[in-house]
mmCIF file with all atom_site columns, C-alpha atoms in Angstrom:
data_model
loop_
_atom_site.group_PDB
_atom_site.id
_atom_site.type_symbol
_atom_site.label_atom_id
_atom_site.label_alt_id
_atom_site.label_comp_id
_atom_site.label_asym_id
_atom_site.label_entity_id
_atom_site.label_seq_id
_atom_site.pdbx_PDB_ins_code
_atom_site.Cartn_x
_atom_site.Cartn_y
_atom_site.Cartn_z
_atom_site.occupancy
_atom_site.B_iso_or_equiv
_atom_site.pdbx_formal_charge
_atom_site.auth_seq_id
_atom_site.auth_comp_id
_atom_site.auth_asym_id
_atom_site.auth_atom_id
_atom_site.pdbx_PDB_model_num
ATOM 1   C CA . MET A 1 1   ? -58.621 13.716  24.495  1.00 0.00 ? 1   MET A CA 1
ATOM 2   C CA . ASN A 1 2   ? -57.802 16.094  21.684  1.00 0.00 ? 2   ASN A CA 1
ATOM 3   C CA . SER A 1 3   ? -54.887 14.985  19.459  1.00 0.00 ? 3   SER A CA 1
ATOM 4   C CA . ASN A 1 4   ? -53.713 16.963  16.494  1.00 0.00 ? 4   ASN A CA 1
ATOM 5   C CA . PRO A 1 5   ? -53.080 14.735  13.401  1.00 0.00 ? 5   PRO A CA 1
ATOM 6   C CA . ARG A 1 6   ? -51.304 17.566  11.556  1.00 0.00 ? 6   ARG A CA 1
ATOM 7   C CA . PRO A 1 7   ? -47.687 16.610  12.580  1.00 0.00 ? 7   PRO A CA 1
ATOM 8   C CA . LEU A 1 8   ? -48.365 13.016  11.546  1.00 0.00 ? 8   LEU A CA 1
ATOM 9   C CA . TRP A 1 9   ? -49.620 14.119  8.106   1.00 0.00 ? 9   TRP A CA 1
ATOM 10  C CA . LEU A 1 10  ? -46.619 16.424  7.680   1.00 0.00 ? 10  LEU A CA 1
ATOM 11  C CA . ALA A 1 11  ? -44.211 13.598  8.497   1.00 0.00 ? 11  ALA A CA 1
ATOM 12  C CA . LEU A 1 12  ? -45.995 11.198  6.126   1.00 0.00 ? 12  LEU A CA 1
ATOM 13  C CA . GLY A 1 13  ? -46.035 13.812  3.354   1.00 0.00 ? 13  GLY A CA 1
ATOM 14  C CA . ALA A 1 14  ? -42.327 14.568  3.784   1.00 0.00 ? 14  ALA A CA 1
ATOM 15  C CA . GLY A 1 15  ? -41.511 10.842  3.766   1.00 0.00 ? 15  GLY A CA 1
ATOM 16  C CA . ALA A 1 16  ? -43.562 10.306  0.605   1.00 0.00 ? 16  ALA A CA 1
ATOM 17  C CA . MET A 1 17  ? -41.821 13.210  -1.149  1.00 0.00 ? 17  MET A CA 1
ATOM 18  C CA . LEU A 1 18  ? -38.421 11.848  -0.151  1.00 0.00 ? 18  LEU A CA 1
ATOM 19  C CA . ALA A 1 19  ? -39.341 8.370   -1.423  1.00 0.00 ? 19  ALA A CA 1
ATOM 20  C CA . LEU A 1 20  ? -40.627 9.759   -4.754  1.00 0.00 ? 20  LEU A CA 1
ATOM 21  C CA . GLY A 1 21  ? -37.479 11.845  -5.149  1.00 0.00 ? 21  GLY A CA 1
ATOM 22  C CA . GLY A 1 22  ? -35.306 8.783   -4.503  1.00 0.00 ? 22  GLY A CA 1
ATOM 23  C CA . LEU A 1 23  ? -37.248 6.718   -7.023  1.00 0.00 ? 23  LEU A CA 1
ATOM 24  C CA . GLY A 1 24  ? -36.946 9.503   -9.587  1.00 0.00 ? 24  GLY A CA 1
ATOM 25  C CA . TRP A 1 25  ? -33.200 9.700   -9.031  1.00 0.00 ? 25  TRP A CA 1
ATOM 26  C CA . LEU A 1 26  ? -32.837 5.926   -9.380  1.00 0.00 ? 26  LEU A CA 1
ATOM 27  C CA . ALA A 1 27  ? -34.962 5.878   -12.562 1.00 0.00 ? 27  ALA A CA 1
ATOM 28  C CA . ARG A 1 28  ? -32.853 8.671   -14.056 1.00 0.00 ? 28  ARG A CA 1
ATOM 29  C CA . ASP A 1 29  ? -29.606 6.804   -13.331 1.00 0.00 ? 29  ASP A CA 1
ATOM 30  C CA . LEU A 1 30  ? -30.918 3.526   -14.716 1.00 0.00 ? 30  LEU A CA 1
ATOM 31  C CA . SER A 1 31  ? -32.299 5.025   -17.918 1.00 0.00 ? 31  SER A CA 1
ATOM 32  C CA . ALA A 1 32  ? -29.550 7.558   -18.629 1.00 0.00 ? 32  ALA A CA 1
ATOM 33  C CA . GLN A 1 33  ? -27.253 6.781   -21.516 1.00 0.00 ? 33  GLN A CA 1
ATOM 34  C CA . PRO A 1 34  ? -23.695 8.086   -21.222 1.00 0.00 ? 34  PRO A CA 1
ATOM 35  C CA . SER A 1 35  ? -22.707 10.761  -23.698 1.00 0.00 ? 35  SER A CA 1
ATOM 36  C CA . GLY A 1 36  ? -21.552 9.487   -27.071 1.00 0.00 ? 36  GLY A CA 1
ATOM 37  C CA . GLY A 1 37  ? -23.621 6.319   -26.795 1.00 0.00 ? 37  GLY A CA 1
ATOM 38  C CA . GLN A 1 38  ? -20.763 4.470   -25.065 1.00 0.00 ? 38  GLN A CA 1
ATOM 39  C CA . LYS A 1 39  ? -21.339 2.345   -22.001 1.00 0.00 ? 39  LYS A CA 1
ATOM 40  C CA . ARG A 1 40  ? -19.830 3.402   -18.701 1.00 0.00 ? 40  ARG A CA 1
ATOM 41  C CA . PRO A 1 41  ? -16.655 1.564   -17.670 1.00 0.00 ? 41  PRO A CA 1
ATOM 42  C CA . THR A 1 42  ? -17.123 -1.059  -14.987 1.00 0.00 ? 42  THR A CA 1
ATOM 43  C CA . LEU A 1 43  ? -15.338 -0.845  -11.660 1.00 0.00 ? 43  LEU A CA 1
ATOM 44  C CA . LEU A 1 44  ? -12.908 -3.551  -12.786 1.00 0.00 ? 44  LEU A CA 1
ATOM 45  C CA . GLU A 1 45  ? -12.088 -1.587  -15.950 1.00 0.00 ? 45  GLU A CA 1
ATOM 46  C CA . LEU A 1 46  ? -11.432 1.516   -13.862 1.00 0.00 ? 46  LEU A CA 1
ATOM 47  C CA . LEU A 1 47  ? -9.163  -0.453  -11.512 1.00 0.00 ? 47  LEU A CA 1
ATOM 48  C CA . GLU A 1 48  ? -7.187  -1.852  -14.448 1.00 0.00 ? 48  GLU A CA 1
ATOM 49  C CA . GLU A 1 49  ? -6.741  1.681   -15.772 1.00 0.00 ? 49  GLU A CA 1
ATOM 50  C CA . VAL A 1 50  ? -5.363  2.801   -12.411 1.00 0.00 ? 50  VAL A CA 1
ATOM 51  C CA . ARG A 1 51  ? -2.954  -0.157  -12.299 1.00 0.00 ? 51  ARG A CA 1
ATOM 52  C CA . GLN A 1 52  ? -1.360  0.767   -15.613 1.00 0.00 ? 52  GLN A CA 1
ATOM 53  C CA . ALA A 1 53  ? 1.826   2.786   -15.522 1.00 0.00 ? 53  ALA A CA 1
ATOM 54  C CA . PRO A 1 54  ? 1.313   6.444   -16.404 1.00 0.00 ? 54  PRO A CA 1
ATOM 55  C CA . PRO A 1 55  ? 1.895   7.226   -20.076 1.00 0.00 ? 55  PRO A CA 1
ATOM 56  C CA . ALA A 1 56  ? 5.221   8.731   -21.078 1.00 0.00 ? 56  ALA A CA 1
ATOM 57  C CA . PRO A 1 57  ? 5.108   12.517  -20.863 1.00 0.00 ? 57  PRO A CA 1
ATOM 58  C CA . GLU A 1 58  ? 5.322   14.723  -23.894 1.00 0.00 ? 58  GLU A CA 1
ATOM 59  C CA . PRO A 1 59  ? 8.713   16.079  -25.020 1.00 0.00 ? 59  PRO A CA 1
ATOM 60  C CA . GLY A 1 60  ? 9.847   18.870  -22.754 1.00 0.00 ? 60  GLY A CA 1
ATOM 61  C CA . ARG A 1 61  ? 8.333   17.142  -19.751 1.00 0.00 ? 61  ARG A CA 1
ATOM 62  C CA . ARG A 1 62  ? 9.041   18.241  -16.240 1.00 0.00 ? 62  ARG A CA 1
ATOM 63  C CA . ALA A 1 63  ? 11.896  16.340  -14.635 1.00 0.00 ? 63  ALA A CA 1
ATOM 64  C CA . ALA A 1 64  ? 11.380  14.499  -11.386 1.00 0.00 ? 64  ALA A CA 1
ATOM 65  C CA . PRO A 1 65  ? 12.580  16.558  -8.430  1.00 0.00 ? 65  PRO A CA 1
ATOM 66  C CA . GLY A 1 66  ? 15.813  15.584  -6.721  1.00 0.00 ? 66  GLY A CA 1
ATOM 67  C CA . PRO A 1 67  ? 16.031  14.479  -3.114  1.00 0.00 ? 67  PRO A CA 1
ATOM 68  C CA . PRO A 1 68  ? 15.859  17.150  -0.427  1.00 0.00 ? 68  PRO A CA 1
ATOM 69  C CA . ALA A 1 69  ? 19.096  18.501  1.022   1.00 0.00 ? 69  ALA A CA 1
ATOM 70  C CA . HIS A 1 70  ? 20.245  16.701  4.155   1.00 0.00 ? 70  HIS A CA 1
ATOM 71  C CA . ARG A 1 71  ? 23.278  16.084  6.310   1.00 0.00 ? 71  ARG A CA 1
ATOM 72  C CA . PRO A 1 72  ? 25.151  12.848  5.649   1.00 0.00 ? 72  PRO A CA 1
ATOM 73  C CA . TRP A 1 73  ? 23.846  10.147  7.972   1.00 0.00 ? 73  TRP A CA 1
ATOM 74  C CA . GLN A 1 74  ? 26.150  8.532   10.502  1.00 0.00 ? 74  GLN A CA 1
ATOM 75  C CA . SER A 1 75  ? 25.158  5.559   12.583  1.00 0.00 ? 75  SER A CA 1
ATOM 76  C CA . PRO A 1 76  ? 24.885  6.177   16.313  1.00 0.00 ? 76  PRO A CA 1
ATOM 77  C CA . LEU A 1 77  ? 26.381  2.686   16.743  1.00 0.00 ? 77  LEU A CA 1
ATOM 78  C CA . ARG A 1 78  ? 29.514  3.559   14.813  1.00 0.00 ? 78  ARG A CA 1
ATOM 79  C CA . ALA A 1 79  ? 31.645  4.104   17.916  1.00 0.00 ? 79  ALA A CA 1
ATOM 80  C CA . SER A 1 80  ? 30.583  0.787   19.490  1.00 0.00 ? 80  SER A CA 1
ATOM 81  C CA . CYS A 1 81  ? 31.552  -1.131  16.339  1.00 0.00 ? 81  CYS A CA 1
ATOM 82  C CA . ALA A 1 82  ? 35.079  0.185   16.058  1.00 0.00 ? 82  ALA A CA 1
ATOM 83  C CA . PRO A 1 83  ? 37.533  -2.453  14.744  1.00 0.00 ? 83  PRO A CA 1
ATOM 84  C CA . GLY A 1 84  ? 39.635  -2.125  17.920  1.00 0.00 ? 84  GLY A CA 1
ATOM 85  C CA . ASP A 1 85  ? 36.839  -3.438  20.176  1.00 0.00 ? 85  ASP A CA 1
ATOM 86  C CA . THR A 1 86  ? 37.654  -7.163  20.020  1.00 0.00 ? 86  THR A CA 1
ATOM 87  C CA . ALA A 1 87  ? 35.073  -8.194  22.639  1.00 0.00 ? 87  ALA A CA 1
ATOM 88  C CA . GLN A 1 88  ? 32.297  -6.514  20.665  1.00 0.00 ? 88  GLN A CA 1
ATOM 89  C CA . ARG A 1 89  ? 33.544  -8.056  17.401  1.00 0.00 ? 89  ARG A CA 1
ATOM 90  C CA . LEU A 1 90  ? 33.626  -11.540 18.972  1.00 0.00 ? 90  LEU A CA 1
ATOM 91  C CA . ARG A 1 91  ? 30.096  -11.131 20.368  1.00 0.00 ? 91  ARG A CA 1
ATOM 92  C CA . LEU A 1 92  ? 28.762  -10.009 16.967  1.00 0.00 ? 92  LEU A CA 1
ATOM 93  C CA . GLN A 1 93  ? 30.499  -12.904 15.189  1.00 0.00 ? 93  GLN A CA 1
ATOM 94  C CA . GLN A 1 94  ? 28.903  -15.389 17.601  1.00 0.00 ? 94  GLN A CA 1
ATOM 95  C CA . LEU A 1 95  ? 25.482  -13.857 16.979  1.00 0.00 ? 95  LEU A CA 1
ATOM 96  C CA . ALA A 1 96  ? 26.030  -13.960 13.207  1.00 0.00 ? 96  ALA A CA 1
ATOM 97  C CA . GLU A 1 97  ? 26.855  -17.678 13.363  1.00 0.00 ? 97  GLU A CA 1
ATOM 98  C CA . ARG A 1 98  ? 23.518  -18.401 15.052  1.00 0.00 ? 98  ARG A CA 1
ATOM 99  C CA . VAL A 1 99  ? 21.469  -16.570 12.421  1.00 0.00 ? 99  VAL A CA 1
ATOM 100 C CA . GLN A 1 100 ? 20.032  -18.885 9.796   1.00 0.00 ? 100 GLN A CA 1
ATOM 101 C CA . SER A 1 101 ? 21.569  -18.440 6.371   1.00 0.00 ? 101 SER A CA 1
ATOM 102 C CA . SER A 1 102 ? 18.529  -19.241 4.217   1.00 0.00 ? 102 SER A CA 1
ATOM 103 C CA . PRO A 1 103 ? 15.236  -17.590 5.137   1.00 0.00 ? 103 PRO A CA 1
ATOM 104 C CA . ALA A 1 104 ? 11.970  -19.462 5.490   1.00 0.00 ? 104 ALA A CA 1
ATOM 105 C CA . ARG A 1 105 ? 9.430   -18.510 2.840   1.00 0.00 ? 105 ARG A CA 1
ATOM 106 C CA . VAL A 1 106 ? 5.741   -17.732 3.230   1.00 0.00 ? 106 VAL A CA 1
ATOM 107 C CA . GLN A 1 107 ? 3.453   -16.875 0.324   1.00 0.00 ? 107 GLN A CA 1
ATOM 108 C CA . ILE A 1 108 ? 1.292   -13.850 1.119   1.00 0.00 ? 108 ILE A CA 1
ATOM 109 C CA . HIS A 1 109 ? -2.090  -13.052 -0.409  1.00 0.00 ? 109 HIS A CA 1
ATOM 110 C CA . PRO A 1 110 ? -1.913  -11.263 -3.821  1.00 0.00 ? 110 PRO A CA 1
ATOM 111 C CA . THR A 1 111 ? -4.085  -8.372  -2.577  1.00 0.00 ? 111 THR A CA 1
ATOM 112 C CA . ASN A 1 112 ? -1.188  -7.336  -0.326  1.00 0.00 ? 112 ASN A CA 1
ATOM 113 C CA . PHE A 1 113 ? 1.443   -6.637  -2.996  1.00 0.00 ? 113 PHE A CA 1
ATOM 114 C CA . GLY A 1 114 ? 1.772   -5.444  -6.573  1.00 0.00 ? 114 GLY A CA 1
ATOM 115 C CA . GLU A 1 115 ? 4.122   -5.062  -9.493  1.00 0.00 ? 115 GLU A CA 1
ATOM 116 C CA . ARG A 1 116 ? 6.951   -2.562  -9.323  1.00 0.00 ? 116 ARG A CA 1
ATOM 117 C CA . PHE A 1 117 ? 6.466   0.514   -11.477 1.00 0.00 ? 117 PHE A CA 1
ATOM 118 C CA . ASN A 1 118 ? 8.962   1.077   -14.277 1.00 0.00 ? 118 ASN A CA 1
ATOM 119 C CA . ARG A 1 119 ? 8.151   4.801   -14.520 1.00 0.00 ? 119 ARG A CA 1
ATOM 120 C CA . ASP A 1 120 ? 8.003   7.480   -11.840 1.00 0.00 ? 120 ASP A CA 1
ATOM 121 C CA . ALA A 1 121 ? 5.069   9.839   -11.254 1.00 0.00 ? 121 ALA A CA 1
ATOM 122 C CA . TYR A 1 122 ? 6.425   12.130  -13.996 1.00 0.00 ? 122 TYR A CA 1
ATOM 123 C CA . GLY A 1 123 ? 6.627   9.353   -16.605 1.00 0.00 ? 123 GLY A CA 1
ATOM 124 C CA . ASN A 1 124 ? 10.411  9.044   -16.480 1.00 0.00 ? 124 ASN A CA 1
ATOM 125 C CA . PRO A 1 125 ? 11.913  5.537   -16.630 1.00 0.00 ? 125 PRO A CA 1
ATOM 126 C CA . VAL A 1 126 ? 12.887  4.068   -13.261 1.00 0.00 ? 126 VAL A CA 1
ATOM 127 C CA . ASP A 1 127 ? 15.211  1.181   -12.512 1.00 0.00 ? 127 ASP A CA 1
ATOM 128 C CA . PRO A 1 128 ? 12.969  -1.078  -10.385 1.00 0.00 ? 128 PRO A CA 1
ATOM 129 C CA . THR A 1 129 ? 15.951  -2.830  -8.785  1.00 0.00 ? 129 THR A CA 1
ATOM 130 C CA . PRO A 1 130 ? 15.632  -2.457  -4.994  1.00 0.00 ? 130 PRO A CA 1
ATOM 131 C CA . GLN A 1 131 ? 18.072  0.207   -3.806  1.00 0.00 ? 131 GLN A CA 1
ATOM 132 C CA . LEU A 1 132 ? 16.682  1.112   -0.396  1.00 0.00 ? 132 LEU A CA 1
ATOM 133 C CA . VAL A 1 133 ? 16.053  -0.811  2.804   1.00 0.00 ? 133 VAL A CA 1
ATOM 134 C CA . VAL A 1 134 ? 13.227  0.394   5.025   1.00 0.00 ? 134 VAL A CA 1
ATOM 135 C CA . LEU A 1 135 ? 13.042  -1.053  8.534   1.00 0.00 ? 135 LEU A CA 1
ATOM 136 C CA . HIS A 1 136 ? 9.749   -1.230  10.422  1.00 0.00 ? 136 HIS A CA 1
ATOM 137 C CA . GLU A 1 137 ? 9.027   -2.464  13.917  1.00 0.00 ? 137 GLU A CA 1
ATOM 138 C CA . THR A 1 138 ? 5.875   -4.511  14.368  1.00 0.00 ? 138 THR A CA 1
ATOM 139 C CA . VAL A 1 139 ? 3.923   -4.262  17.597  1.00 0.00 ? 139 VAL A CA 1
ATOM 140 C CA . TYR A 1 140 ? 2.681   -7.845  17.948  1.00 0.00 ? 140 TYR A CA 1
ATOM 141 C CA . GLY A 1 141 ? 5.616   -9.808  16.527  1.00 0.00 ? 141 GLY A CA 1
ATOM 142 C CA . ILE A 1 142 ? 6.433   -11.828 13.452  1.00 0.00 ? 142 ILE A CA 1
ATOM 143 C CA . GLY A 1 143 ? 3.475   -14.252 13.753  1.00 0.00 ? 143 GLY A CA 1
ATOM 144 C CA . SER A 1 144 ? 0.960   -11.430 13.751  1.00 0.00 ? 144 SER A CA 1
ATOM 145 C CA . ALA A 1 145 ? 2.639   -9.811  10.737  1.00 0.00 ? 145 ALA A CA 1
ATOM 146 C CA . ILE A 1 146 ? 2.539   -13.084 8.776   1.00 0.00 ? 146 ILE A CA 1
ATOM 147 C CA . ASN A 1 147 ? -1.149  -13.582 9.642   1.00 0.00 ? 147 ASN A CA 1
ATOM 148 C CA . THR A 1 148 ? -1.879  -10.066 8.388   1.00 0.00 ? 148 THR A CA 1
ATOM 149 C CA . PHE A 1 149 ? -0.019  -10.631 5.108   1.00 0.00 ? 149 PHE A CA 1
ATOM 150 C CA . VAL A 1 150 ? -1.653  -13.985 4.265   1.00 0.00 ? 150 VAL A CA 1
ATOM 151 C CA . THR A 1 151 ? -5.137  -12.541 4.895   1.00 0.00 ? 151 THR A CA 1
ATOM 152 C CA . PRO A 1 152 ? -6.902  -11.067 1.806   1.00 0.00 ? 152 PRO A CA 1
ATOM 153 C CA . HIS A 1 153 ? -7.346  -7.290  1.976   1.00 0.00 ? 153 HIS A CA 1
ATOM 154 C CA . PRO A 1 154 ? -9.422  -6.090  -1.011  1.00 0.00 ? 154 PRO A CA 1
ATOM 155 C CA . ARG A 1 155 ? -9.665  -2.498  0.312   1.00 0.00 ? 155 ARG A CA 1
ATOM 156 C CA . ASP A 1 156 ? -6.661  -0.337  -0.615  1.00 0.00 ? 156 ASP A CA 1
ATOM 157 C CA . GLU A 1 157 ? -6.432  1.219   2.842   1.00 0.00 ? 157 GLU A CA 1
ATOM 158 C CA . ASP A 1 158 ? -6.032  -2.239  4.447   1.00 0.00 ? 158 ASP A CA 1
ATOM 159 C CA . GLN A 1 159 ? -3.343  -3.597  2.110   1.00 0.00 ? 159 GLN A CA 1
ATOM 160 C CA . VAL A 1 160 ? 0.093   -3.973  3.627   1.00 0.00 ? 160 VAL A CA 1
ATOM 161 C CA . SER A 1 161 ? 3.239   -6.020  3.144   1.00 0.00 ? 161 SER A CA 1
ATOM 162 C CA . TYR A 1 162 ? 6.979   -6.132  3.658   1.00 0.00 ? 162 TYR A CA 1
ATOM 163 C CA . HIS A 1 163 ? 9.535   -8.160  1.758   1.00 0.00 ? 163 HIS A CA 1
ATOM 164 C CA . THR A 1 164 ? 11.369  -9.817  4.646   1.00 0.00 ? 164 THR A CA 1
ATOM 165 C CA . LEU A 1 165 ? 10.606  -10.226 8.337   1.00 0.00 ? 165 LEU A CA 1
ATOM 166 C CA . ILE A 1 166 ? 13.175  -10.690 11.091  1.00 0.00 ? 166 ILE A CA 1
ATOM 167 C CA . GLY A 1 167 ? 11.833  -12.101 14.348  1.00 0.00 ? 167 GLY A CA 1
ATOM 168 C CA . GLY A 1 168 ? 12.983  -11.163 17.821  1.00 0.00 ? 168 GLY A CA 1
ATOM 169 C CA . ASP A 1 169 ? 14.885  -14.468 17.942  1.00 0.00 ? 169 ASP A CA 1
ATOM 170 C CA . GLY A 1 170 ? 16.728  -13.676 14.690  1.00 0.00 ? 170 GLY A CA 1
ATOM 171 C CA . SER A 1 171 ? 14.574  -15.928 12.489  1.00 0.00 ? 171 SER A CA 1
ATOM 172 C CA . VAL A 1 172 ? 14.222  -14.627 8.939   1.00 0.00 ? 172 VAL A CA 1
ATOM 173 C CA . VAL A 1 173 ? 11.087  -15.098 6.820   1.00 0.00 ? 173 VAL A CA 1
ATOM 174 C CA . GLN A 1 174 ? 10.859  -13.899 3.231   1.00 0.00 ? 174 GLN A CA 1
ATOM 175 C CA . VAL A 1 175 ? 7.221   -13.075 2.506   1.00 0.00 ? 175 VAL A CA 1
ATOM 176 C CA . LEU A 1 176 ? 7.555   -11.245 -0.803  1.00 0.00 ? 176 LEU A CA 1
ATOM 177 C CA . ASP A 1 177 ? 9.919   -11.627 -3.721  1.00 0.00 ? 177 ASP A CA 1
ATOM 178 C CA . PRO A 1 178 ? 12.106  -8.494  -4.018  1.00 0.00 ? 178 PRO A CA 1
ATOM 179 C CA . SER A 1 179 ? 11.023  -8.112  -7.658  1.00 0.00 ? 179 SER A CA 1
ATOM 180 C CA . LYS A 1 180 ? 7.474   -7.363  -6.437  1.00 0.00 ? 180 LYS A CA 1
ATOM 181 C CA . ARG A 1 181 ? 6.254   -4.107  -4.887  1.00 0.00 ? 181 ARG A CA 1
ATOM 182 C CA . ALA A 1 182 ? 5.389   -4.175  -1.203  1.00 0.00 ? 182 ALA A CA 1
ATOM 183 C CA . PHE A 1 183 ? 2.502   -1.856  -0.419  1.00 0.00 ? 183 PHE A CA 1
ATOM 184 C CA . GLY A 1 184 ? 3.676   1.191   1.406   1.00 0.00 ? 184 GLY A CA 1
ATOM 185 C CA . ALA A 1 185 ? 6.463   1.612   -1.143  1.00 0.00 ? 185 ALA A CA 1
ATOM 186 C CA . GLY A 1 186 ? 4.847   4.566   -2.930  1.00 0.00 ? 186 GLY A CA 1
ATOM 187 C CA . ASN A 1 187 ? 5.820   4.608   -6.592  1.00 0.00 ? 187 ASN A CA 1
ATOM 188 C CA . SER A 1 188 ? 8.826   2.356   -5.880  1.00 0.00 ? 188 SER A CA 1
ATOM 189 C CA . ALA A 1 189 ? 10.944  5.331   -6.906  1.00 0.00 ? 189 ALA A CA 1
ATOM 190 C CA . PHE A 1 190 ? 12.980  7.129   -4.269  1.00 0.00 ? 190 PHE A CA 1
#
């Protein structure tokens, strides 16, 4: 039986070179001093920097763009809600009486919401008062949404929240104070 040890030695040599290169890289990173003799910011310091509102722009700054041109929106339900349709009005009034007047409240995990920004992406002041209602449909219902919101989500791409949930039975649950920023709200400036 004649076996050639050359491929084995080549593999061992390549592995040793890779290991030495990795150790050299690690030693360089551990011993390197940042320029200027200052220590590198920690991950928490970098996250705090990102959380801060952008600084006010210099004089002569670029103004935030206006909304895109669009046709005025008209509800497709407008015709079915005409004041002359008394049967429809009576049915809607009966439904409104069954809806609870004060929503239940659930406290969601702090990783799933933030503070509203008081400046837009261009540094211009923004009134953080809510002025827009965004409706979403959830696939698995109100219970699943609440479970998602009360669960910690430290990764940005997993964070999600709404302000108020309305169940299929008309139940209303407020999960986030309107003064806070639900994730998915962009810069809170529309």
